[in-house]
């Protein structure tokens, strides 16, 4: 009977996700860092399957290089959600090549420090991801507002998993030192499952058309009472929303909103959190739902068309936010408030 290692199954799933992300990139929906991260993880899973499924140790050098690249790409992926600058405009980008190049050099000339170096790389980037996650959802200012909580939860999961991977490497190193690697196969299998969870999170971020089911439950930051400056910013923001309707932009994010105001991200988010007692995404979605209600009541446009016109990109998020604000579904709301729709129903019945 043909033996198929578990990592090969994981790799197949990752390649399927990769194909979906490439298709989404054609529509402008996937980020190159996430694509690179998923590609490395898929190849890494194949390499792990070859190493531990068939005991082919010759592939270990490639496994070490891929292991060094994975946390680097994880950090770059989430760091890219902080600002909208393209990769070519990130001057520090080349610095993040150093860990992978260092491991590649050790592979070629001095293998002894490889395990320790990889552990330090995971711990370093894991700590950086934890610090980024500690700043809260608003740190991902370049993430679309209707997907920012999904992105943030994926960041949290990735941070924990990256630190956890370092712990796994420590266990494997200890196992080889004490038992010659008797339990390392099982340990690596567990690590591979953790890697799958991390990549699932990355795919969720890159595919922001699939927001988390309870995204609207984001807790606003109410660490202090609103100031007079907060009130002024909130008033100006209300005027902007009513006059220029930026909420109708499906790609609107906190960075863009702050630039339209000529203010910092922190000023805008604090004003909304403290004055409105809600998150930025909830605030924007309130305007989107209000616009959708207007269109549902005054036109006979298809609900899906209205969803896009109001600024929503996914049906699930539209229905969830509409229910949060109005207490009913868009279809039920239209049936109650749209005389055009009632006339059509009567005409069809006759």
GROMACS .gro file of C-alpha atoms in nm:
model
  350
    1UNK     CA    1   0.000   0.000   0.000
    2UNK     CA    2   0.136   0.342  -0.098
    3UNK     CA    3   0.239   0.549   0.201
    4UNK     CA    4   0.145   0.917   0.177
    5UNK     CA    5   0.291   1.127   0.462
    6UNK     CA    6   0.058   1.373   0.633
    7UNK     CA    7   0.270   1.674   0.527
    8UNK     CA    8   0.194   1.585   0.162
    9UNK     CA    9  -0.177   1.620   0.234
   10UNK     CA   10  -0.108   1.953   0.401
   11UNK     CA   11   0.099   2.061   0.099
   12UNK     CA   12  -0.186   1.974  -0.137
   13UNK     CA   13  -0.424   2.192   0.060
   14UNK     CA   14  -0.171   2.476   0.064
   15UNK     CA   15  -0.118   2.456  -0.312
   16UNK     CA   16  -0.496   2.476  -0.360
   17UNK     CA   17  -0.503   2.787  -0.142
   18UNK     CA   18  -0.209   2.925  -0.339
   19UNK     CA   19  -0.394   2.880  -0.669
   20UNK     CA   20  -0.696   3.059  -0.523
   21UNK     CA   21  -0.476   3.347  -0.408
   22UNK     CA   22  -0.310   3.377  -0.750
   23UNK     CA   23  -0.652   3.400  -0.910
   24UNK     CA   24  -0.748   3.663  -0.655
   25UNK     CA   25  -0.430   3.856  -0.738
   26UNK     CA   26  -0.553   3.892  -1.094
   27UNK     CA   27  -0.845   4.082  -0.942
   28UNK     CA   28  -0.613   4.293  -0.724
   29UNK     CA   29  -0.697   4.102  -0.407
   30UNK     CA   30  -0.381   3.925  -0.298
   31UNK     CA   31  -0.058   4.071  -0.161
   32UNK     CA   32   0.280   3.948  -0.296
   33UNK     CA   33   0.419   3.885   0.053
   34UNK     CA   34   0.128   3.657   0.139
   35UNK     CA   35   0.171   3.473  -0.190
   36UNK     CA   36   0.543   3.425  -0.120
   37UNK     CA   37   0.471   3.309   0.235
   38UNK     CA   38   0.215   3.055   0.122
   39UNK     CA   39   0.446   2.929  -0.156
   40UNK     CA   40   0.732   2.874   0.090
   41UNK     CA   41   0.501   2.697   0.334
   42UNK     CA   42   0.364   2.466   0.064
   43UNK     CA   43   0.713   2.369  -0.056
   44UNK     CA   44   0.828   2.335   0.304
   45UNK     CA   45   0.547   2.089   0.375
   46UNK     CA   46   0.657   1.877   0.079
   47UNK     CA   47   1.016   1.883   0.205
   48UNK     CA   48   0.906   1.783   0.556
   49UNK     CA   49   0.707   1.493   0.407
   50UNK     CA   50   1.010   1.372   0.211
   51UNK     CA   51   1.238   1.404   0.514
   52UNK     CA   52   1.022   1.242   0.779
   53UNK     CA   53   0.801   1.023   0.560
   54UNK     CA   54   1.080   0.858   0.365
   55UNK     CA   55   1.380   0.940   0.589
   56UNK     CA   56   1.568   1.121   0.312
   57UNK     CA   57   1.818   1.330   0.507
   58UNK     CA   58   1.979   1.480   0.196
   59UNK     CA   59   1.691   1.728   0.180
   60UNK     CA   60   1.773   1.876   0.520
   61UNK     CA   61   1.967   2.178   0.382
   62UNK     CA   62   1.664   2.293   0.182
   63UNK     CA   63   1.441   2.239   0.485
   64UNK     CA   64   1.667   2.464   0.694
   65UNK     CA   65   1.663   2.746   0.437
   66UNK     CA   66   1.284   2.732   0.398
   67UNK     CA   67   1.242   2.726   0.776
   68UNK     CA   68   1.445   3.048   0.801
   69UNK     CA   69   1.242   3.219   0.527
   70UNK     CA   70   0.897   3.136   0.666
   71UNK     CA   71   0.889   3.364   0.975
   72UNK     CA   72   1.052   3.644   0.776
   73UNK     CA   73   0.773   3.633   0.518
   74UNK     CA   74   0.513   3.608   0.794
   75UNK     CA   75   0.639   3.933   0.945
   76UNK     CA   76   0.663   4.109   0.606
   77UNK     CA   77   0.309   3.998   0.521
   78UNK     CA   78   0.151   4.154   0.828
   79UNK     CA   79   0.386   4.453   0.824
   80UNK     CA   80   0.255   4.524   0.473
   81UNK     CA   81  -0.091   4.574   0.624
   82UNK     CA   82   0.039   4.869   0.828
   83UNK     CA   83   0.107   5.096   0.529
   84UNK     CA   84   0.014   5.094   0.163
   85UNK     CA   85   0.367   5.139   0.035
   86UNK     CA   86   0.467   4.887  -0.236
   87UNK     CA   87   0.756   4.651  -0.159
   88UNK     CA   88   0.993   4.855  -0.376
   89UNK     CA   89   0.945   5.155  -0.144
   90UNK     CA   90   1.040   4.970   0.174
   91UNK     CA   91   1.407   5.060   0.234
   92UNK     CA   92   1.453   4.806   0.512
   93UNK     CA   93   1.332   4.515   0.299
   94UNK     CA   94   1.680   4.388   0.214
   95UNK     CA   95   1.765   4.361   0.583
   96UNK     CA   96   1.509   4.084   0.618
   97UNK     CA   97   1.704   3.874   0.369
   98UNK     CA   98   1.990   3.845   0.618
   99UNK     CA   99   1.844   3.561   0.834
  100UNK     CA  100   1.778   3.338   0.533
  101UNK     CA  101   2.115   3.418   0.374
  102UNK     CA  102   2.286   3.351   0.706
  103UNK     CA  103   2.130   3.006   0.731
  104UNK     CA  104   2.217   2.936   0.366
  105UNK     CA  105   2.578   3.027   0.446
  106UNK     CA  106   2.581   2.796   0.746
  107UNK     CA  107   2.438   2.517   0.529
  108UNK     CA  108   2.723   2.561   0.282
  109UNK     CA  109   3.014   2.616   0.519
  110UNK     CA  110   2.935   2.553   0.887
  111UNK     CA  111   2.628   2.339   0.972
  112UNK     CA  112   2.670   2.338   1.349
  113UNK     CA  113   2.488   2.665   1.434
  114UNK     CA  114   2.191   2.602   1.199
  115UNK     CA  115   1.944   2.473   1.459
  116UNK     CA  116   2.020   2.747   1.710
  117UNK     CA  117   2.002   3.015   1.437
  118UNK     CA  118   1.660   2.897   1.319
  119UNK     CA  119   1.530   2.895   1.675
  120UNK     CA  120   1.653   3.253   1.725
  121UNK     CA  121   1.493   3.361   1.395
  122UNK     CA  122   1.155   3.220   1.500
  123UNK     CA  123   1.183   3.374   1.845
  124UNK     CA  124   1.284   3.713   1.703
  125UNK     CA  125   1.008   3.738   1.445
  126UNK     CA  126   0.762   3.580   1.685
  127UNK     CA  127   0.836   3.854   1.937
  128UNK     CA  128   0.798   4.118   1.664
  129UNK     CA  129   0.461   3.974   1.563
  130UNK     CA  130   0.346   3.961   1.927
  131UNK     CA  131   0.445   4.325   1.969
  132UNK     CA  132   0.256   4.418   1.652
  133UNK     CA  133  -0.052   4.231   1.770
  134UNK     CA  134  -0.030   4.395   2.112
  135UNK     CA  135  -0.092   4.736   1.947
  136UNK     CA  136  -0.448   4.633   1.857
  137UNK     CA  137  -0.647   4.612   1.531
  138UNK     CA  138  -0.592   4.976   1.436
  139UNK     CA  139  -0.223   4.907   1.376
  140UNK     CA  140  -0.328   4.732   1.052
  141UNK     CA  141  -0.426   5.062   0.896
  142UNK     CA  142  -0.383   4.943   0.537
  143UNK     CA  143  -0.624   4.654   0.585
  144UNK     CA  144  -0.970   4.706   0.437
  145UNK     CA  145  -1.211   4.808   0.712
  146UNK     CA  146  -1.452   4.523   0.649
  147UNK     CA  147  -1.168   4.275   0.698
  148UNK     CA  148  -0.949   4.438   0.960
  149UNK     CA  149  -1.067   4.220   1.249
  150UNK     CA  150  -1.011   3.906   1.043
  151UNK     CA  151  -0.662   4.032   0.963
  152UNK     CA  152  -0.595   4.110   1.328
  153UNK     CA  153  -0.706   3.768   1.449
  154UNK     CA  154  -0.488   3.607   1.185
  155UNK     CA  155  -0.199   3.820   1.314
  156UNK     CA  156  -0.261   3.700   1.669
  157UNK     CA  157  -0.269   3.336   1.558
  158UNK     CA  158   0.046   3.378   1.350
  159UNK     CA  159   0.232   3.543   1.638
  160UNK     CA  160   0.146   3.258   1.874
  161UNK     CA  161   0.223   2.994   1.613
  162UNK     CA  162   0.561   3.147   1.527
  163UNK     CA  163   0.666   3.147   1.891
  164UNK     CA  164   0.523   2.796   1.921
  165UNK     CA  165   0.732   2.681   1.625
  166UNK     CA  166   1.044   2.798   1.806
  167UNK     CA  167   0.940   2.587   2.104
  168UNK     CA  168   0.891   2.289   1.872
  169UNK     CA  169   1.242   2.336   1.731
  170UNK     CA  170   1.379   2.345   2.083
  171UNK     CA  171   1.200   2.018   2.162
  172UNK     CA  172   1.336   1.854   1.846
  173UNK     CA  173   1.689   1.969   1.928
  174UNK     CA  174   1.655   1.838   2.282
  175UNK     CA  175   1.512   1.506   2.155
  176UNK     CA  176   1.806   1.452   1.920
  177UNK     CA  177   2.049   1.534   2.200
  178UNK     CA  178   1.887   1.298   2.451
  179UNK     CA  179   1.733   1.012   2.248
  180UNK     CA  180   1.882   1.044   1.902
  181UNK     CA  181   1.554   1.171   1.758
  182UNK     CA  182   1.314   0.894   1.865
  183UNK     CA  183   1.022   1.133   1.914
  184UNK     CA  184   1.115   1.396   1.658
  185UNK     CA  185   0.886   1.256   1.388
  186UNK     CA  186   0.580   1.300   1.610
  187UNK     CA  187   0.694   1.643   1.721
  188UNK     CA  188   0.740   1.758   1.361
  189UNK     CA  189   0.395   1.622   1.271
  190UNK     CA  190   0.243   1.842   1.541
  191UNK     CA  191   0.448   2.137   1.414
  192UNK     CA  192   0.317   2.076   1.064
  193UNK     CA  193  -0.042   2.099   1.189
  194UNK     CA  194   0.046   2.428   1.359
  195UNK     CA  195   0.190   2.545   1.028
  196UNK     CA  196  -0.136   2.461   0.857
  197UNK     CA  197  -0.323   2.678   1.107
  198UNK     CA  198  -0.083   2.964   1.040
  199UNK     CA  199  -0.128   2.935   0.666
  200UNK     CA  200  -0.504   2.916   0.707
  201UNK     CA  201  -0.478   3.247   0.889
  202UNK     CA  202  -0.264   3.394   0.612
  203UNK     CA  203  -0.508   3.277   0.346
  204UNK     CA  204  -0.791   3.435   0.544
  205UNK     CA  205  -0.609   3.766   0.550
  206UNK     CA  206  -0.522   3.757   0.180
  207UNK     CA  207  -0.877   3.655   0.098
  208UNK     CA  208  -1.050   3.935   0.284
  209UNK     CA  209  -1.373   3.847   0.105
  210UNK     CA  210  -1.422   3.591   0.382
  211UNK     CA  211  -1.444   3.797   0.703
  212UNK     CA  212  -1.483   3.634   1.042
  213UNK     CA  213  -1.839   3.554   1.146
  214UNK     CA  214  -1.835   3.781   1.446
  215UNK     CA  215  -1.623   4.061   1.303
  216UNK     CA  216  -1.875   4.324   1.407
  217UNK     CA  217  -1.811   4.237   1.771
  218UNK     CA  218  -1.483   4.430   1.782
  219UNK     CA  219  -1.452   4.600   2.117
  220UNK     CA  220  -1.387   4.974   2.094
  221UNK     CA  221  -1.098   5.117   2.290
  222UNK     CA  222  -1.249   5.322   2.573
  223UNK     CA  223  -0.936   5.378   2.775
  224UNK     CA  224  -1.021   5.743   2.852
  225UNK     CA  225  -1.296   6.002   2.828
  226UNK     CA  226  -1.331   6.199   2.501
  227UNK     CA  227  -1.150   6.530   2.484
  228UNK     CA  228  -1.255   6.847   2.305
  229UNK     CA  229  -1.013   6.753   2.026
  230UNK     CA  230  -1.181   6.413   1.995
  231UNK     CA  231  -1.521   6.580   1.965
  232UNK     CA  232  -1.394   6.817   1.697
  233UNK     CA  233  -1.242   6.531   1.498
  234UNK     CA  234  -1.563   6.327   1.528
  235UNK     CA  235  -1.773   6.621   1.407
  236UNK     CA  236  -1.541   6.684   1.111
  237UNK     CA  237  -1.547   6.314   1.026
  238UNK     CA  238  -1.929   6.310   1.028
  239UNK     CA  239  -1.927   6.605   0.788
  240UNK     CA  240  -1.677   6.427   0.561
  241UNK     CA  241  -1.887   6.112   0.556
  242UNK     CA  242  -2.203   6.304   0.467
  243UNK     CA  243  -2.049   6.532   0.205
  244UNK     CA  244  -1.798   6.311   0.025
  245UNK     CA  245  -1.928   5.964   0.116
  246UNK     CA  246  -1.588   5.789   0.145
  247UNK     CA  247  -1.764   5.489   0.298
  248UNK     CA  248  -1.877   5.389  -0.052
  249UNK     CA  249  -1.518   5.292  -0.133
  250UNK     CA  250  -1.504   4.914  -0.078
  251UNK     CA  251  -1.126   4.937  -0.026
  252UNK     CA  252  -1.149   5.208   0.240
  253UNK     CA  253  -0.910   5.158   0.529
  254UNK     CA  254  -0.806   5.355   0.835
  255UNK     CA  255  -0.497   5.498   0.666
  256UNK     CA  256  -0.699   5.640   0.377
  257UNK     CA  257  -0.962   5.779   0.611
  258UNK     CA  258  -0.695   5.953   0.818
  259UNK     CA  259  -0.533   6.102   0.507
  260UNK     CA  260  -0.867   6.242   0.391
  261UNK     CA  261  -0.893   6.413   0.729
  262UNK     CA  262  -0.534   6.533   0.726
  263UNK     CA  263  -0.486   6.368   1.065
  264UNK     CA  264  -0.296   6.074   1.211
  265UNK     CA  265  -0.446   5.728   1.233
  266UNK     CA  266  -0.438   5.746   1.613
  267UNK     CA  267  -0.632   6.075   1.618
  268UNK     CA  268  -0.908   5.936   1.399
  269UNK     CA  269  -0.937   5.600   1.575
  270UNK     CA  270  -0.933   5.760   1.922
  271UNK     CA  271  -1.205   6.008   1.827
  272UNK     CA  272  -1.432   5.734   1.695
  273UNK     CA  273  -1.362   5.500   1.986
  274UNK     CA  274  -1.417   5.762   2.254
  275UNK     CA  275  -1.691   5.983   2.107
  276UNK     CA  276  -1.890   5.725   1.913
  277UNK     CA  277  -1.818   5.435   2.152
  278UNK     CA  278  -1.759   5.198   1.862
  279UNK     CA  279  -1.483   5.068   1.642
  280UNK     CA  280  -1.377   5.235   1.318
  281UNK     CA  281  -1.519   4.951   1.109
  282UNK     CA  282  -1.853   4.970   1.290
  283UNK     CA  283  -1.864   5.347   1.242
  284UNK     CA  284  -1.803   5.320   0.867
  285UNK     CA  285  -2.042   5.028   0.831
  286UNK     CA  286  -2.316   5.229   1.003
  287UNK     CA  287  -2.296   5.478   0.717
  288UNK     CA  288  -2.288   5.199   0.463
  289UNK     CA  289  -2.599   5.040   0.609
  290UNK     CA  290  -2.774   5.380   0.614
  291UNK     CA  291  -2.691   5.423   0.245
  292UNK     CA  292  -2.812   5.071   0.170
  293UNK     CA  293  -3.140   5.141   0.350
  294UNK     CA  294  -3.190   5.454   0.138
  295UNK     CA  295  -3.129   5.262  -0.184
  296UNK     CA  296  -3.347   4.971  -0.075
  297UNK     CA  297  -3.635   5.209   0.002
  298UNK     CA  298  -3.607   5.432  -0.305
  299UNK     CA  299  -3.500   5.200  -0.588
  300UNK     CA  300  -3.574   4.857  -0.725
  301UNK     CA  301  -3.205   4.777  -0.778
  302UNK     CA  302  -3.093   4.424  -0.695
  303UNK     CA  303  -2.980   4.384  -0.335
  304UNK     CA  304  -2.637   4.266  -0.449
  305UNK     CA  305  -2.592   4.582  -0.658
  306UNK     CA  306  -2.697   4.795  -0.362
  307UNK     CA  307  -2.449   4.608  -0.142
  308UNK     CA  308  -2.160   4.718  -0.365
  309UNK     CA  309  -2.296   5.072  -0.412
  310UNK     CA  310  -2.307   5.117  -0.034
  311UNK     CA  311  -1.944   5.011   0.006
  312UNK     CA  312  -1.968   4.647   0.112
  313UNK     CA  313  -1.765   4.386  -0.073
  314UNK     CA  314  -1.902   4.059   0.065
  315UNK     CA  315  -2.257   3.941   0.109
  316UNK     CA  316  -2.188   3.780   0.446
  317UNK     CA  317  -2.048   4.100   0.594
  318UNK     CA  318  -2.330   4.307   0.442
  319UNK     CA  319  -2.600   4.083   0.588
  320UNK     CA  320  -2.431   4.067   0.927
  321UNK     CA  321  -2.381   4.444   0.957
  322UNK     CA  322  -2.728   4.517   0.822
  323UNK     CA  323  -2.877   4.290   1.088
  324UNK     CA  324  -2.663   4.455   1.357
  325UNK     CA  325  -2.784   4.804   1.267
  326UNK     CA  326  -3.148   4.745   1.166
  327UNK     CA  327  -3.237   4.420   1.339
  328UNK     CA  328  -3.356   4.257   1.016
  329UNK     CA  329  -3.229   4.129   0.683
  330UNK     CA  330  -3.200   4.358   0.375
  331UNK     CA  331  -3.481   4.168   0.203
  332UNK     CA  332  -3.714   4.203   0.501
  333UNK     CA  333  -3.627   4.571   0.537
  334UNK     CA  334  -3.705   4.640   0.171
  335UNK     CA  335  -4.037   4.454   0.196
  336UNK     CA  336  -4.137   4.683   0.484
  337UNK     CA  337  -4.012   5.016   0.349
  338UNK     CA  338  -4.012   5.004  -0.032
  339UNK     CA  339  -4.344   5.097  -0.201
  340UNK     CA  340  -4.190   5.017  -0.541
  341UNK     CA  341  -4.123   4.663  -0.427
  342UNK     CA  342  -4.478   4.629  -0.291
  343UNK     CA  343  -4.622   4.750  -0.625
  344UNK     CA  344  -4.418   4.488  -0.808
  345UNK     CA  345  -4.544   4.218  -0.571
  346UNK     CA  346  -4.905   4.327  -0.627
  347UNK     CA  347  -4.853   4.335  -1.007
  348UNK     CA  348  -4.706   3.985  -1.004
  349UNK     CA  349  -4.986   3.857  -0.784
  350UNK     CA  350  -5.245   3.999  -1.024
   0.00000   0.00000   0.00000
